[in-house]
Amino acid sequence: MPRHPTVRLSALVAVVAVLVSACGSESDDAGSTASTGPTAVTVGVIPIVDVAPIYLGIKQGFFSAEGLNVSLQTAQGGAAIVPAVMSGQYQFGFSNATSLLLADSKGLPLKVVSSGVASTGEPGKDFGAVIVKADSPIKSAADLAGKRVAVNTLKNINTTTVNEVVRQAGGDPATISYVELPFPDIVSAVAKGDVDAGQVVEPFLTIATGQGDRQVVSNYAGTDPNLTIGMYFTSKEYAAKNPKVVAGFTAAMNKSMEYATAHPDEARAILSTYTKIDATVQQNLVLPKWPTTVDRDSVQLLTDLGTKDGLFSKQPDLDGLLP
Amino acid sequence: MIRDLPRRVLTALGLPAVLVAVWWVSSAHSTSFFWPPLSTIVRAFPQTWTADPLLHDVLPSLARLTAGYLAALAAGVTAGLAIGSSRTVRALCEPALEFFRAIPPPVLIPVIALFTGYTAWTAKVVTIALGCLWPILLNTVEGVRSMDEVLRDTARSYRLGRAATLTMVLRGASPRIVTGARQALSIGVILMVISELFGANRGLGAAIVQFQRGFAIPQMWTGIILLGLLGVTLSVLFRLVEHRTMAWYRGVRQAERGA
């Protein structure tokens, strides 16, 4: 009998230890300024066309010229990348603008370090659009009202921009019922008639139109011809502690995006190193724009649209977030 | 038994109380965004789970779970009795059963969606049912198989009717069926959540993911806690049902132990 209290106590201690260690220290700035040699940084990206420049830039040596040894980690989406950047697991990350605004509005201290990807500004020739079956009665954005529309993420950039183009066309976006599906499944859900329409980006847009689907509206270009869609970011803490690394990353990123813009064929070619894209699709897909500056007005517009759709409980602080 | 009740309640709540206290204290001054103080989470709870989400997220999820689970129970027990009763059928089916059991239902979700539709309830109910089926089916087969041969022979020689034989086999296999049903319940809860990660806009699982995506971290935690509480409730309900239906078995066990 005298043994029992000890056993109980040690079990309790073990439980406490596990819990405390689980919620303890949140960041140890891995990869911050070392003494000599290149600085190792990890960047969280999504394996889509948008991030082709960073792959090209690494290959062209733009990052090593800035003293950075970049390794890329692919993740499902911005929601997974943001926590990893916050915890110091990644030093930089790529995410869409609305996710960053959402994070900012919830009080996550993030800092955009470079532009990422933008709309081509040409309706019908943008890298994202709403598709329907060829024989669908939906002919214009206004017809989307009251329909079932698939998006890859609910309550995010794709719903706010589709809502906006429907609103502009005179439809009531509140009547749209959105369904969340991964991009590849959106194409087959539209084909099966499970949903009336779907918002997709490249390469799925080219795949869908190749199967006979029709574009109804370019939701990015229709929202704003200069719409900033994705950006690279870091945590405010990392930015404050490592200004040199951040400056080097921004410079290399800008060079990469300029290079990708000037060499679209190389940008297409590099896609097959990190995605499984069919060769003809790779040749035919619409490349996005890779501007080196963030179009502040368009980010403000995304903020206003998100506010209209009730995404933000608190207004995002653009001055603190944008470079 | 009745006198024991307060003690049993205290024992059951002891560890949870300690864990909650530890969580509360250790997170009290947390500044980590993803690990908010428990007090913040508790305060967010009533604001998050108001009538609307309870009605449109939690209830549909539970309804899908119930439908899938009951379908699996009916199919699993029926097929299990058929397979378990015949040595030949069992030998024929075993490799196929093991094959299907080894495939985790989450990987089948997109495939199920292709056949049953991406957004309808059917895909989710089928996913839950497919996951719950295997433990019930395989345990039923085992239960039937492990029945006393003498009992079977006796039933045969007394020329018991089909109905009587079936009742006897069901009773004999029921301890194993209950074991399978209990395993299936927890699998069902998991699949209820997973099935909503794909092609859903409402539901408990979908809501938790939306909170996470929207960086509504305290709300996300409330969803996880709610899920856990549901799990506890379901297992208590299961025990109540088991207690009533298996009273005879407890009697047999006690008699065997000489109590």
Coordinates of C-alpha atoms in Angstrom, one line a residue:
Chain A
M1 CA 0.0 0.0 0.0
P2 CA 2.6 2.6 0.7
R3 CA 3.7 2.4 -2.9
H4 CA 0.5 3.7 -4.3
P5 CA 0.7 7.5 -3.6
T6 CA 4.1 7.6 -5.2
V7 CA 2.9 5.8 -8.3
R8 CA 0.0 8.2 -8.6
L9 CA 2.2 11.2 -8.0
S10 CA 4.7 10.2 -10.7
A11 CA 1.9 9.5 -13.1
L12 CA 0.5 13.0 -12.5
V13 CA 4.0 14.5 -12.8
A14 CA 4.4 12.8 -16.2
V15 CA 1.0 14.1 -17.4
V16 CA 1.9 17.6 -16.3
A17 CA 5.3 17.4 -17.9
V18 CA 3.8 16.3 -21.2
L19 CA 1.2 19.1 -21.2
V20 CA 3.7 21.8 -20.2
S21 CA 6.2 20.8 -22.9
A22 CA 3.3 20.7 -25.4
C23 CA 2.4 24.3 -24.8
G24 CA 5.8 25.7 -24.0
S25 CA 8.3 27.5 -26.1
E26 CA 7.0 28.5 -29.5
S27 CA 10.0 29.6 -31.5
D28 CA 13.7 29.3 -31.7
D29 CA 14.7 31.3 -34.7
A30 CA 16.2 28.5 -36.7
G31 CA 18.4 29.7 -39.5
S32 CA 18.9 33.2 -38.3
T33 CA 22.1 35.1 -38.9
A34 CA 24.9 32.6 -38.7
S35 CA 28.5 33.8 -38.5
T36 CA 29.7 33.0 -42.0
G37 CA 28.5 31.1 -45.0
P38 CA 25.0 31.2 -46.5
T39 CA 22.0 31.6 -44.2
A40 CA 19.7 28.6 -44.4
V41 CA 16.0 29.6 -44.8
T42 CA 13.0 27.5 -45.4
V43 CA 10.1 28.8 -47.4
G44 CA 6.6 27.3 -47.3
V45 CA 5.0 27.3 -50.7
I46 CA 1.9 25.7 -52.4
P47 CA 2.7 23.5 -55.4
I48 CA 0.8 25.7 -57.9
V49 CA 1.7 27.8 -60.9
D50 CA 1.8 30.9 -58.8
V51 CA 5.2 30.1 -57.2
A52 CA 7.1 29.2 -60.3
P53 CA 9.4 32.3 -59.9
I54 CA 10.9 31.1 -56.6
Y55 CA 11.8 27.7 -58.2
L56 CA 13.3 29.5 -61.2
G57 CA 15.1 32.0 -58.9
I58 CA 16.8 29.3 -56.9
K59 CA 17.9 27.6 -60.1
Q60 CA 19.2 30.9 -61.5
G61 CA 21.2 31.5 -58.3
F62 CA 19.4 34.7 -57.3
F63 CA 19.1 33.6 -53.7
S64 CA 22.6 32.3 -53.2
A65 CA 23.9 35.6 -54.6
E66 CA 22.1 37.2 -51.6
G67 CA 23.8 34.7 -49.2
L68 CA 20.6 32.6 -48.8
N69 CA 20.4 28.9 -49.0
V70 CA 16.7 28.4 -49.7
S71 CA 14.9 25.1 -49.2
L72 CA 11.3 24.9 -50.2
Q73 CA 8.6 23.0 -48.3
T74 CA 5.3 22.4 -50.0
A75 CA 2.0 22.6 -48.0
Q76 CA -1.7 22.4 -48.8
G77 CA -2.4 26.0 -48.3
G78 CA -1.7 29.3 -46.6
A79 CA -3.6 28.2 -43.5
A80 CA -0.9 25.5 -42.9
I81 CA 2.0 27.8 -43.9
V82 CA 1.1 30.7 -41.5
P83 CA 1.4 28.6 -38.3
A84 CA 4.7 27.2 -39.5
V85 CA 6.1 30.7 -40.2
M86 CA 4.8 31.9 -36.8
S87 CA 6.5 29.1 -35.0
G88 CA 9.8 29.6 -36.8
Q89 CA 9.6 26.3 -38.6
Y90 CA 9.7 28.2 -41.9
Q91 CA 11.3 31.7 -42.1
F92 CA 9.1 32.7 -45.1
G93 CA 5.9 31.6 -46.6
F94 CA 3.5 32.1 -49.6
S95 CA -0.1 32.8 -49.0
N96 CA -3.0 34.4 -50.7
A97 CA -3.8 38.0 -49.8
T98 CA -7.1 37.3 -48.1
S99 CA -5.7 34.7 -45.8
L100 CA -3.0 37.1 -44.8
L101 CA -5.6 39.8 -44.1
L102 CA -7.6 37.2 -42.1
A103 CA -4.5 36.3 -40.1
D104 CA -3.8 40.0 -39.5
S105 CA -7.3 40.8 -38.4
K106 CA -7.0 38.0 -35.8
G107 CA -3.9 39.6 -34.4
L108 CA -1.2 37.4 -35.9
P109 CA 1.9 39.5 -36.3
L110 CA 2.8 38.9 -40.0
K111 CA 4.8 41.1 -42.4
V112 CA 4.6 40.9 -46.2
V113 CA 8.2 40.9 -47.6
S114 CA 7.5 40.7 -51.3
S115 CA 4.8 40.6 -53.9
G116 CA 3.9 37.2 -55.2
V117 CA 1.3 36.8 -57.9
A118 CA -1.3 38.9 -59.6
S119 CA -4.2 38.8 -62.1
T120 CA -3.3 39.2 -65.8
G121 CA -6.1 41.8 -65.8
E122 CA -7.6 40.3 -69.0
P123 CA -11.1 38.9 -68.6
G124 CA -11.2 35.5 -70.4
K125 CA -7.4 35.2 -70.4
D126 CA -6.7 35.2 -66.6
F127 CA -5.3 32.3 -64.6
G128 CA -8.4 31.9 -62.6
A129 CA -12.1 31.8 -63.6
V130 CA -15.5 30.3 -62.9
I131 CA -16.3 27.3 -65.2
V132 CA -19.5 25.6 -66.1
K133 CA -20.5 22.7 -68.4
A134 CA -20.7 23.6 -72.1
D135 CA -24.5 23.2 -72.1
S136 CA -25.1 25.0 -68.8
P137 CA -27.8 27.6 -68.7
I138 CA -25.4 29.9 -66.8
K139 CA -24.2 32.4 -69.4
S140 CA -23.0 35.3 -67.3
A141 CA -21.8 36.1 -63.7
A142 CA -25.3 37.3 -62.8
D143 CA -26.7 33.8 -63.6
L144 CA -24.5 32.4 -60.8
A145 CA -26.9 33.8 -58.2
G146 CA -28.9 31.1 -56.5
K147 CA -26.5 28.4 -57.8
R148 CA -24.2 25.9 -56.2
V149 CA -20.6 26.9 -56.8
A150 CA -17.5 25.0 -55.8
V151 CA -14.4 26.8 -54.4
N152 CA -11.2 25.4 -52.9
T153 CA -11.7 27.3 -49.7
L154 CA -14.8 28.8 -48.2
K155 CA -14.8 32.3 -46.9
N156 CA -11.6 33.4 -48.7
I157 CA -10.3 35.2 -51.8
N158 CA -12.2 33.0 -54.2
T159 CA -15.6 33.5 -52.6
T160 CA -15.1 37.3 -52.1
T161 CA -14.0 37.8 -55.7
V162 CA -16.8 35.6 -57.2
N163 CA -19.3 37.5 -55.0
E164 CA -17.9 40.8 -56.3
V165 CA -18.2 39.9 -60.0
V166 CA -21.7 38.6 -59.4
R167 CA -22.6 41.8 -57.5
Q168 CA -21.2 43.9 -60.4
A169 CA -23.3 42.0 -62.9
G170 CA -26.4 42.8 -60.8
G171 CA -26.9 39.4 -59.1
D172 CA -27.3 38.8 -55.4
P173 CA -24.2 37.0 -54.1
A174 CA -25.9 36.1 -50.9
T175 CA -28.0 33.5 -52.7
I176 CA -24.9 31.5 -53.9
S177 CA -24.3 28.3 -52.0
Y178 CA -20.6 27.6 -51.9
V179 CA -19.2 24.1 -51.6
E180 CA -15.6 23.4 -50.7
L181 CA -13.7 20.9 -52.9
P182 CA -10.0 20.6 -53.9
F183 CA -9.3 22.0 -57.3
P184 CA -9.0 18.7 -59.2
D185 CA -12.3 17.5 -57.8
I186 CA -14.0 20.8 -58.8
V187 CA -13.4 19.9 -62.4
S188 CA -15.1 16.5 -62.1
A189 CA -17.9 17.8 -59.8
V190 CA -18.8 20.3 -62.5
A191 CA -18.7 17.6 -65.1
K192 CA -20.9 15.3 -63.0
G193 CA -23.4 18.1 -62.3
D194 CA -22.9 17.9 -58.6
V195 CA -22.3 21.6 -58.6
D196 CA -23.6 24.2 -61.1
A197 CA -20.2 25.9 -61.4
G198 CA -16.7 26.0 -60.0
Q199 CA -13.9 28.5 -59.4
V200 CA -10.6 27.1 -60.6
V201 CA -7.1 28.3 -61.3
E202 CA -4.4 27.1 -63.7
P203 CA -3.6 24.4 -64.6
F204 CA -7.2 23.1 -63.8
L205 CA -8.7 25.9 -65.8
T206 CA -7.0 24.7 -69.0
I207 CA -7.8 21.1 -68.1
A208 CA -11.4 22.0 -67.7
T209 CA -11.8 24.0 -70.8
G210 CA -9.9 21.3 -72.7
Q211 CA -12.7 18.9 -71.6
G212 CA -15.3 21.3 -73.1
D213 CA -16.1 23.4 -70.1
R214 CA -16.9 27.1 -70.6
Q215 CA -15.5 30.1 -68.7
V216 CA -18.3 32.3 -67.3
V217 CA -16.3 35.0 -65.7
S218 CA -12.7 35.8 -64.7
N219 CA -13.3 36.5 -61.1
Y220 CA -9.8 38.0 -60.4
A221 CA -9.5 40.3 -63.4
G222 CA -13.2 41.2 -63.1
T223 CA -12.7 42.3 -59.5
D224 CA -9.6 44.4 -60.3
P225 CA -7.3 44.3 -63.3
N226 CA -4.3 44.7 -61.0
L227 CA -5.6 42.3 -58.3
T228 CA -2.8 41.1 -56.0
I229 CA -3.6 37.5 -55.3
G230 CA -0.6 36.0 -53.4
M231 CA 2.3 37.4 -51.4
Y232 CA 5.4 36.2 -49.6
F233 CA 5.5 37.0 -45.9
T234 CA 7.4 36.4 -42.7
S235 CA 6.7 36.9 -39.0
K236 CA 7.2 40.4 -37.6
E237 CA 9.5 39.0 -35.0
Y238 CA 11.8 37.4 -37.6
A239 CA 11.7 40.5 -39.7
A240 CA 12.8 42.6 -36.8
K241 CA 15.6 40.3 -35.8
N242 CA 16.9 39.5 -39.3
P243 CA 16.5 42.7 -41.4
K244 CA 19.5 41.6 -43.7
V245 CA 18.0 38.2 -44.5
V246 CA 14.7 39.8 -45.2
A247 CA 16.2 42.4 -47.5
G248 CA 18.1 39.7 -49.3
F249 CA 15.0 37.6 -49.7
T250 CA 13.0 40.5 -51.1
A251 CA 15.7 41.4 -53.6
A252 CA 16.1 37.8 -54.8
M253 CA 12.4 37.3 -55.0
N254 CA 12.0 40.5 -57.1
K255 CA 14.7 39.3 -59.4
S256 CA 13.1 35.9 -59.7
M257 CA 9.7 37.4 -60.6
E258 CA 11.3 39.7 -63.2
Y259 CA 13.1 36.8 -64.7
A260 CA 10.0 34.6 -64.8
T261 CA 8.1 37.4 -66.5
A262 CA 10.8 37.8 -69.1
H263 CA 11.2 34.1 -69.7
P264 CA 7.7 32.6 -69.8
D265 CA 9.0 29.4 -71.5
E266 CA 11.4 28.7 -68.6
A267 CA 8.6 29.4 -66.2
R268 CA 6.4 26.9 -68.0
A269 CA 9.2 24.4 -68.1
I270 CA 10.0 24.6 -64.4
L271 CA 6.4 23.6 -63.5
S272 CA 7.1 20.0 -64.3
T273 CA 9.8 19.9 -61.6
Y274 CA 7.2 20.4 -58.8
T275 CA 3.8 19.6 -60.3
K276 CA 2.4 16.8 -62.4
I277 CA 1.2 18.7 -65.4
D278 CA 0.4 17.2 -68.7
A279 CA 2.8 18.6 -71.4
T280 CA 0.1 20.1 -73.6
V281 CA -1.6 21.7 -70.6
Q282 CA 1.8 23.1 -69.6
Q283 CA 2.1 24.7 -73.0
N284 CA -1.4 26.1 -73.1
L285 CA -2.1 27.3 -69.6
V286 CA -2.3 31.1 -68.9
L287 CA 0.6 32.3 -66.8
P288 CA -0.3 34.8 -64.1
K289 CA 1.5 38.2 -63.7
W290 CA 4.4 38.4 -61.4
P291 CA 4.7 42.1 -60.5
T292 CA 7.5 43.2 -58.1
T293 CA 5.3 45.6 -56.2
V294 CA 2.2 44.9 -54.2
D295 CA -0.8 46.8 -55.6
R296 CA -2.0 48.4 -52.4
D297 CA -5.3 49.6 -53.8
S298 CA -6.2 46.1 -54.8
V299 CA -5.3 44.7 -51.3
Q300 CA -7.5 47.5 -49.9
L301 CA -10.3 46.3 -52.2
L302 CA -9.9 42.7 -51.0
T303 CA -10.1 44.1 -47.4
D304 CA -13.4 45.9 -48.3
L305 CA -14.8 42.9 -50.0
G306 CA -13.9 40.6 -47.1
T307 CA -15.5 43.1 -44.7
K308 CA -18.7 43.2 -46.9
D309 CA -18.8 39.4 -46.7
G310 CA -18.3 39.3 -43.0
L311 CA -14.8 37.7 -43.0
F312 CA -13.1 40.0 -40.6
S313 CA -14.2 40.5 -37.0
K314 CA -11.6 43.3 -36.8
Q315 CA -10.3 45.5 -39.6
P316 CA -6.9 44.3 -40.9
D317 CA -4.1 46.8 -40.5
L318 CA -2.7 47.3 -44.0
D319 CA 0.1 49.6 -42.9
G320 CA 1.5 47.1 -40.5
L321 CA 1.1 44.1 -42.9
L322 CA 2.3 45.4 -46.2
P323 CA 5.9 46.4 -46.9
Chain B
M1 CA -24.6 -0.7 -6.3
I2 CA -26.4 2.5 -5.5
R3 CA -24.2 3.4 -2.6
D4 CA -21.2 3.1 -5.0
L5 CA -22.6 5.7 -7.3
P6 CA -21.1 8.8 -5.8
R7 CA -17.7 7.1 -5.5
R8 CA -17.9 6.0 -9.1
V9 CA -18.8 9.4 -10.4
L10 CA -15.9 10.9 -8.4
T11 CA -13.5 8.4 -9.8
A12 CA -14.7 9.0 -13.3
L13 CA -14.4 12.8 -13.0
G14 CA -11.1 12.8 -11.1
L15 CA -8.6 12.6 -13.9
P16 CA -10.5 14.9 -16.2
A17 CA -10.7 17.5 -13.4
V18 CA -6.9 17.2 -12.9
L19 CA -6.2 17.5 -16.7
V20 CA -8.5 20.5 -17.0
A21 CA -6.8 22.1 -14.0
V22 CA -3.4 21.5 -15.5
W23 CA -4.5 22.9 -18.9
W24 CA -6.1 25.9 -17.2
V25 CA -3.0 26.8 -15.1
S26 CA -0.3 26.0 -17.7
S27 CA -2.1 28.0 -20.4
A28 CA -3.2 30.9 -18.2
H29 CA -0.5 33.3 -19.3
S30 CA 0.1 31.9 -22.7
T31 CA 0.8 34.4 -25.4
S32 CA 1.1 31.8 -28.1
F33 CA -1.5 32.5 -30.8
F34 CA -2.2 28.8 -31.4
W35 CA -2.4 27.8 -27.7
P36 CA -4.7 30.4 -26.2
P37 CA -5.5 30.3 -22.4
L38 CA -8.2 27.8 -21.6
S39 CA -10.2 30.7 -20.0
T40 CA -10.4 32.3 -23.5
I41 CA -11.6 29.0 -25.0
V42 CA -14.2 28.5 -22.4
R43 CA -15.5 32.0 -22.9
A44 CA -15.6 31.5 -26.6
F45 CA -17.7 28.3 -26.2
P46 CA -21.2 29.7 -25.7
Q47 CA -20.6 32.3 -28.3
T48 CA -19.5 29.8 -30.9
W49 CA -22.0 27.0 -30.4
T50 CA -25.2 28.9 -30.5
A51 CA -28.5 27.5 -31.8
D52 CA -27.6 28.0 -35.5
P53 CA -24.4 26.0 -35.6
L54 CA -25.9 23.4 -33.3
L55 CA -28.8 23.0 -35.6
H56 CA -26.9 23.2 -38.9
D57 CA -23.5 21.8 -38.1
V58 CA -23.8 19.4 -35.1
L59 CA -27.2 17.9 -35.7
P60 CA -26.6 17.0 -39.4
S61 CA -23.2 15.5 -38.5
L62 CA -24.8 13.3 -35.8
A63 CA -27.7 12.3 -38.1
R64 CA -25.1 11.2 -40.7
L65 CA -23.2 9.3 -38.1
T66 CA -26.3 7.6 -36.9
A67 CA -27.4 6.6 -40.4
G68 CA -24.0 5.3 -41.4
Y69 CA -23.5 3.5 -38.1
L70 CA -26.9 1.8 -38.1
A71 CA -26.5 0.7 -41.8
A72 CA -23.1 -0.8 -40.9
L73 CA -24.6 -2.5 -37.9
A74 CA -27.4 -4.1 -39.9
A75 CA -25.1 -5.1 -42.8
G76 CA -22.3 -6.2 -40.6
V77 CA -24.3 -8.5 -38.4
T78 CA -26.3 -10.0 -41.3
A79 CA -23.3 -10.7 -43.4
G80 CA -21.3 -11.8 -40.4
L81 CA -23.9 -14.4 -39.4
A82 CA -24.0 -15.7 -43.0
I83 CA -20.2 -15.9 -43.4
G84 CA -19.6 -17.2 -39.9
S85 CA -22.2 -20.0 -40.1
S86 CA -20.6 -21.8 -43.1
R87 CA -17.0 -22.9 -43.2
T88 CA -16.9 -22.8 -47.0
V89 CA -18.3 -19.3 -47.3
R90 CA -15.8 -18.2 -44.6
A91 CA -12.9 -19.6 -46.4
L92 CA -14.0 -18.0 -49.6
C93 CA -14.6 -14.6 -48.1
E94 CA -11.7 -14.2 -45.7
P95 CA -9.0 -12.9 -48.1
A96 CA -11.4 -10.4 -49.7
L97 CA -12.5 -9.2 -46.2
E98 CA -9.0 -8.7 -45.1
F99 CA -8.2 -6.8 -48.3
F100 CA -11.1 -4.4 -47.8
R101 CA -10.4 -4.0 -44.2
A102 CA -6.9 -2.9 -44.9
I103 CA -8.0 0.1 -47.0
P104 CA -8.6 3.1 -44.8
P105 CA -12.0 4.7 -45.7
P106 CA -10.5 8.3 -45.8
V107 CA -8.6 7.4 -49.0
L108 CA -11.8 6.2 -50.5
I109 CA -13.7 9.4 -49.9
P110 CA -12.9 10.9 -53.4
V111 CA -13.8 7.6 -55.0
I112 CA -17.0 7.3 -53.1
A113 CA -17.8 10.9 -54.1
L114 CA -17.3 10.0 -57.8
F115 CA -20.1 7.4 -57.5
T116 CA -22.5 9.0 -55.0
G117 CA -21.9 12.7 -55.7
Y118 CA -19.6 15.2 -54.2
T119 CA -21.9 17.2 -52.1
A120 CA -24.8 15.1 -51.0
W121 CA -25.3 13.3 -47.7
T122 CA -24.9 9.9 -49.4
A123 CA -21.1 10.2 -49.8
K124 CA -20.7 11.0 -46.2
V125 CA -23.1 8.3 -44.9
V126 CA -21.5 5.7 -47.1
T127 CA -18.0 6.7 -45.9
I128 CA -19.1 6.3 -42.3
A129 CA -20.9 3.0 -43.0
L130 CA -17.9 1.5 -44.9
G131 CA -15.5 2.3 -42.0
C132 CA -17.8 1.0 -39.3
L133 CA -18.7 -2.1 -41.2
W134 CA -15.4 -4.0 -40.8
P135 CA -15.0 -4.3 -37.1
I136 CA -18.7 -5.3 -36.8
L137 CA -18.5 -7.8 -39.6
L138 CA -15.3 -9.4 -38.6
N139 CA -16.2 -9.6 -34.9
T140 CA -19.5 -11.1 -35.8
V141 CA -17.8 -13.8 -37.9
E142 CA -15.5 -14.5 -35.1
G143 CA -18.3 -14.6 -32.6
V144 CA -20.3 -17.1 -34.7
R145 CA -17.2 -19.2 -35.3
S146 CA -16.2 -19.4 -31.7
M147 CA -19.5 -20.8 -30.6
D148 CA -19.6 -24.1 -28.8
E149 CA -19.8 -26.9 -31.3
V150 CA -21.7 -29.1 -28.9
L151 CA -24.4 -26.4 -28.6
R152 CA -24.8 -26.4 -32.4
D153 CA -24.9 -30.1 -32.6
T154 CA -27.5 -30.2 -29.8
A155 CA -29.6 -27.6 -31.6
R156 CA -29.4 -29.7 -34.7
S157 CA -30.3 -33.0 -33.1
Y158 CA -33.3 -31.4 -31.3
R159 CA -34.3 -30.1 -34.7
L160 CA -34.7 -26.5 -33.6
G161 CA -36.4 -24.4 -36.2
R162 CA -34.6 -21.8 -38.2
A163 CA -35.8 -18.9 -36.0
A164 CA -34.7 -20.6 -32.8
T165 CA -31.3 -21.5 -34.3
L166 CA -30.8 -17.9 -35.5
T167 CA -31.7 -16.6 -32.0
M168 CA -29.3 -19.0 -30.4
V169 CA -26.4 -18.0 -32.8
L170 CA -27.1 -14.3 -32.4
R171 CA -27.1 -14.7 -28.6
G172 CA -23.9 -16.7 -28.7
A173 CA -22.1 -14.2 -31.0
S174 CA -23.5 -11.1 -29.2
P175 CA -20.5 -10.5 -26.9
R176 CA -18.3 -10.3 -29.9
I177 CA -20.8 -8.3 -31.9
V178 CA -20.9 -5.7 -29.0
T179 CA -17.1 -5.5 -29.1
G180 CA -17.2 -4.8 -32.8
A181 CA -20.0 -2.3 -32.4
R182 CA -18.0 -0.5 -29.7
Q183 CA -14.9 -0.3 -31.9
A184 CA -17.0 0.9 -34.8
L185 CA -18.5 3.7 -32.8
S186 CA -15.2 5.5 -32.4
I187 CA -14.2 4.9 -36.0
G188 CA -17.6 6.3 -36.9
V189 CA -16.9 9.6 -35.0
I190 CA -13.6 9.9 -36.7
L191 CA -15.1 9.3 -40.2
M192 CA -17.9 11.7 -39.4
V193 CA -15.3 14.5 -39.1
I194 CA -13.1 13.3 -42.0
S195 CA -16.0 12.9 -44.4
E196 CA -16.8 16.6 -43.9
L197 CA -13.3 17.8 -44.8
F198 CA -14.3 17.1 -48.4
G199 CA -17.2 18.7 -50.3
A200 CA -19.1 20.0 -47.3
N201 CA -20.0 23.5 -46.3
R202 CA -21.7 22.6 -43.0
G203 CA -21.1 20.1 -40.3
L204 CA -19.0 19.8 -37.2
G205 CA -15.8 18.7 -38.9
A206 CA -16.2 21.3 -41.6
A207 CA -16.8 24.0 -39.0
I208 CA -13.6 23.1 -37.1
V209 CA -11.5 23.3 -40.3
Q210 CA -13.1 26.6 -41.2
F211 CA -12.2 28.0 -37.8
Q212 CA -8.6 26.8 -38.3
R213 CA -8.4 28.3 -41.8
G214 CA -9.8 31.6 -40.6
F215 CA -7.3 31.8 -37.7
A216 CA -10.2 31.7 -35.2
I217 CA -8.1 29.6 -32.9
P218 CA -10.1 29.7 -29.6
Q219 CA -13.2 28.7 -31.7
M220 CA -11.3 25.9 -33.2
W221 CA -10.4 24.6 -29.8
T222 CA -14.1 24.8 -28.7
G223 CA -15.0 22.6 -31.7
I224 CA -12.3 20.0 -30.7
I225 CA -13.6 20.0 -27.1
L226 CA -17.2 19.7 -28.3
L227 CA -16.1 16.7 -30.4
G228 CA -14.5 15.1 -27.4
L229 CA -17.6 15.7 -25.3
L230 CA -19.8 14.1 -28.0
G231 CA -17.4 11.1 -28.0
V232 CA -17.9 10.7 -24.2
T233 CA -21.6 11.0 -24.5
L234 CA -21.8 8.4 -27.2
S235 CA -19.8 5.9 -25.3
V236 CA -22.0 6.4 -22.2
L237 CA -25.1 5.9 -24.3
F238 CA -23.5 2.8 -25.8
R239 CA -22.8 1.4 -22.3
L240 CA -26.4 2.0 -21.3
V241 CA -27.6 0.1 -24.3
E242 CA -25.0 -2.7 -23.7
H243 CA -26.0 -2.8 -20.0
R244 CA -29.6 -3.5 -20.9
T245 CA -29.2 -5.9 -23.8
M246 CA -26.4 -7.9 -22.4
A247 CA -27.7 -8.4 -18.9
W248 CA -27.9 -12.1 -19.4
Y249 CA -24.2 -12.3 -20.4
R250 CA -23.1 -10.5 -17.2
G251 CA -25.2 -13.0 -15.3
V252 CA -23.4 -15.9 -17.0
R253 CA -20.0 -14.4 -16.4
Q254 CA -20.8 -13.8 -12.7
A255 CA -22.1 -17.4 -12.4
E256 CA -18.9 -18.7 -14.0
R257 CA -16.8 -16.7 -11.6
G258 CA -18.8 -18.2 -8.8
A259 CA -19.9 -14.8 -7.5

